[in-house]
């Protein structure tokens, strides 16, 4: 579909934003307050690895048992991949990202400020209060970096813009199987939210939603869970095998369908949005909540099975897996697990494993 | 709990069990006195008081075997605040400590395989795999583990424990108290401290509900005072190793540290460490060192390799090398000054957030440098622990800086604290040989 071919390229977006006087932040996974950054005229551009970089740079600082996302991020940074950015934001998603932040701050400082964000692991009032104050601390850092001091009204305006983008993002997910897009095109569009300004993303998404054909595509419907669908050719391979992703529980996609906040206080509202997002092990949500969320997604989307597509060495994902799979089995939902290193091309073994799983699903249809 | 249960508990724990453990202790002490139980030409025998430590640890697990007859049970992470749980009379179990016992007893592969067969990846922490393996199979060298009524996870050592305890909470269907301690990248913020204190305040009513009783503030202060006394004694013990020759090695410290972890706040722990200090003082007075002819003194970073401690001690001891201090055992003493028994919650929030693993990699390097100076050390072994990412990330740069900026020989040793399948004896021996050569021994 031609809309997809017009998704602006990451580098073009960055250059344009900077030409217009804005700043650019490299943001590591997973959750962070987009609206806060934009209120300072800072465009968040997310860094999920990226895949396929020369990891030898990272290997001089990190042991081989650290996940490939962290290895690649450090390598990419050292190779100059983030030179164009003005600040690096490191949300605390796991021990490995914590370690990366610490190594960068203490041993390999880049020539730009590093702003870590601690994300609390519960949904208690104390978690919301802490995160609100943490965002205030980030506000102060950004104020020092940009020399700007957005008012509450500016912050609210920025929040509303992001809430609008997230609303269309949710609509896209809900209409996923009825859109005239292949899986890879769909996820390219969804993942353009990782670097597009909200307003540009809304425009693109609405153009696609206008073409909702209201008739589900054909294929074995599956749910994809994990961190990130890299390499993206995975999605092509799944389509070629006669299946389609109808819902996802991916850290970079479905786990970031942030609901609108409730509070009239802008920083608290930003905190609420993250804390009440769909369950995510990196934010400490109980396994029961994850199970219920997965079963709901399966029911609403008609998925017939779940592919857990996990990054090797990712403890947050690996701990929940056996319990989740067991709970799915009780609900008669088959599942399969695949472990990947985001640097490797799709292996024959991975493909065979998924293919065998899809055959089982097909027989059960 | 009925009267019959109470009687059964006391019969098994305080009469039969205590007598059996005391008997075993006397036997060990007798062997230690005659020197007939020790078979190493290289190393000085362990402290005589080890028999008492063993008795206490044995008693702790024996109590666990019968805990359901007498106490409410809480499973806690090693960095968690246990004083309020002890003040509410919980029996407190540390799965990590149980993991270490399994490691030292060399039964981890058998137990962890049970977890791996159930789908747990070999890439998750081996303490967790050991614990989950016991959960699934019931296999353990300590008889049995009591089912928890409450779980308490504190993220000040890692996020791993939270993922692990979420699994436990799901399995046992019991409440999980979370004490979340924002990581200190550079300096601690006021809002982080307030957050930790708030969570402690919220935790108390949850624990009271499970315990079925209210927290007695006086008892809490008393237990906090005992915790502080034990922590100071522990630190003093470690600091005795500044003497030359080193009176106890880091391997002794590893085996003697169980009470400061799992019996903190008990009067007997204070008695034990006071007596231990005396014995160490005697050693110093007599000029007894761990190795007969001490040539070099080292620092150890990270968790022990529980299943290979004797091997490493002898390998190094043969060359007159002793590992004198470690960032790991030091972590259980270094925050003693922050404990304030008169303000248990405020001081707990400070100590919780400032644990070694909750501070940045640069801060750990600074701790190493300080220890190298204070303990007069000649080199560092950094155990790159495949299982413990938070402790291990940063070690490559720490090693490089120790060598480059501090002129201290440093070695990165790849292994795993509990899983022997990640330990290659040949590779370790080669690396140690090269390091020993570098030390000029
Ligand atoms: S893949 Fe897992 S371990 Fe790696 S950065 Fe993401 S959450 Fe952390
Ligand atoms: S990851 Fe490290 S700190 Fe956490 S439980 Fe395992 S050994 Fe302990």
XYZ file of C-alpha atoms in Angstrom, chain A residues 59-66 90 92 94-103 105-108 116 118-122 124 126-127 129-130 133-134 137 281-282 284-288 291 312-313 315-316 318-320 322-323 327 339, chain B residues 118-121 123-125 128 132 155 158-160 162-164 166-167 170 178-183 185-186 191-192 194-195 198-199 202 357 360-363 365 384-387 389-390 392-398 400-401 412 414:
114
model
C 32.221 -6.551 23.475
C 35.125 -4.541 24.857
C 32.860 -3.409 27.705
C 30.172 -6.060 28.081
C 30.279 -9.786 28.730
C 28.828 -12.149 26.123
C 25.955 -13.137 28.414
C 24.366 -9.701 28.155
C 17.985 5.460 29.426
C 15.406 1.448 33.601
C 16.136 -4.357 33.413
C 19.453 -5.115 35.092
C 21.219 -5.065 31.721
C 20.023 -1.612 30.705
C 20.796 -0.418 34.211
C 24.317 -1.743 33.741
C 24.644 -0.097 30.349
C 23.576 3.250 31.803
C 26.067 2.878 34.591
C 28.926 1.934 32.251
C 27.992 7.340 32.889
C 31.116 6.100 34.648
C 33.420 4.592 32.054
C 32.508 5.409 28.470
C 18.487 7.771 33.230
C 13.891 4.847 37.021
C 10.536 3.190 36.423
C 8.840 1.824 39.524
C 7.709 -1.790 39.445
C 4.226 -1.560 40.887
C 0.503 1.540 43.884
C 3.435 5.400 45.950
C 4.621 4.264 42.499
C 3.884 9.620 43.221
C 7.486 8.482 42.767
C 8.619 13.221 41.005
C 11.050 11.341 38.808
C 13.670 15.579 37.986
C 7.354 -7.878 33.042
C 9.880 -5.048 32.929
C 6.939 -5.735 37.384
C 3.342 -6.644 36.585
C 2.162 -9.931 38.108
C 2.008 -13.016 35.885
C -1.735 -13.287 36.530
C -2.115 -14.185 31.568
C 18.430 -14.416 24.299
C 19.513 -13.588 27.867
C 15.565 -12.390 32.070
C 12.357 -10.330 32.304
C 12.404 -15.756 30.421
C 11.099 -15.931 33.995
C 7.419 -15.653 33.099
C 6.980 -21.434 31.734
C 4.048 -20.198 33.848
C -1.625 -21.185 31.776
C 15.086 -17.324 21.149
C 9.989 -27.389 33.256
C 10.972 -24.674 30.788
C 13.219 -22.318 32.792
C 16.088 -21.157 30.647
C 20.219 -18.109 31.029
C 18.423 -17.061 34.199
C 20.186 -16.731 37.552
C 16.562 -18.833 40.975
C 12.514 -23.243 41.361
C 15.043 -4.808 44.160
C 18.690 -6.924 41.151
C 15.452 -6.970 39.193
C 15.902 -10.712 38.808
C 11.296 -9.518 41.392
C 10.753 -11.741 38.340
C 11.617 -14.770 40.444
C 6.456 -13.053 40.824
C 6.759 -16.711 39.835
C 1.812 -17.100 41.318
C 7.630 -5.289 46.928
C 10.212 -2.840 48.190
C 11.416 -1.124 45.067
C 14.698 0.768 45.445
C 15.491 3.101 42.537
C 19.016 2.475 41.295
C 23.400 6.040 38.988
C 25.166 9.033 40.460
C 12.145 11.364 46.142
C 13.761 7.927 45.870
C 10.850 8.957 50.345
C 9.566 6.288 47.973
C 6.661 4.944 51.975
C 6.816 1.382 50.747
C 2.836 0.277 53.427
C 24.481 -3.615 43.938
C 26.811 2.489 39.980
C 29.738 0.646 38.429
C 32.064 3.589 39.142
C 31.131 3.509 42.789
C 35.384 0.602 41.378
C 32.512 -12.583 35.923
C 29.381 -14.381 37.068
C 27.239 -15.483 34.161
C 24.242 -15.651 36.451
C 24.334 -9.533 35.500
C 23.996 -6.587 37.896
C 29.106 -8.372 36.569
C 28.307 -5.577 34.109
C 31.043 -2.998 34.417
C 33.733 -5.485 35.437
C 35.570 -5.262 32.114
C 36.072 -1.525 32.563
C 36.758 -1.947 36.270
C 40.975 -2.208 32.751
C 41.048 0.815 35.027
C 38.491 -11.494 34.921
C 34.505 -16.435 33.829
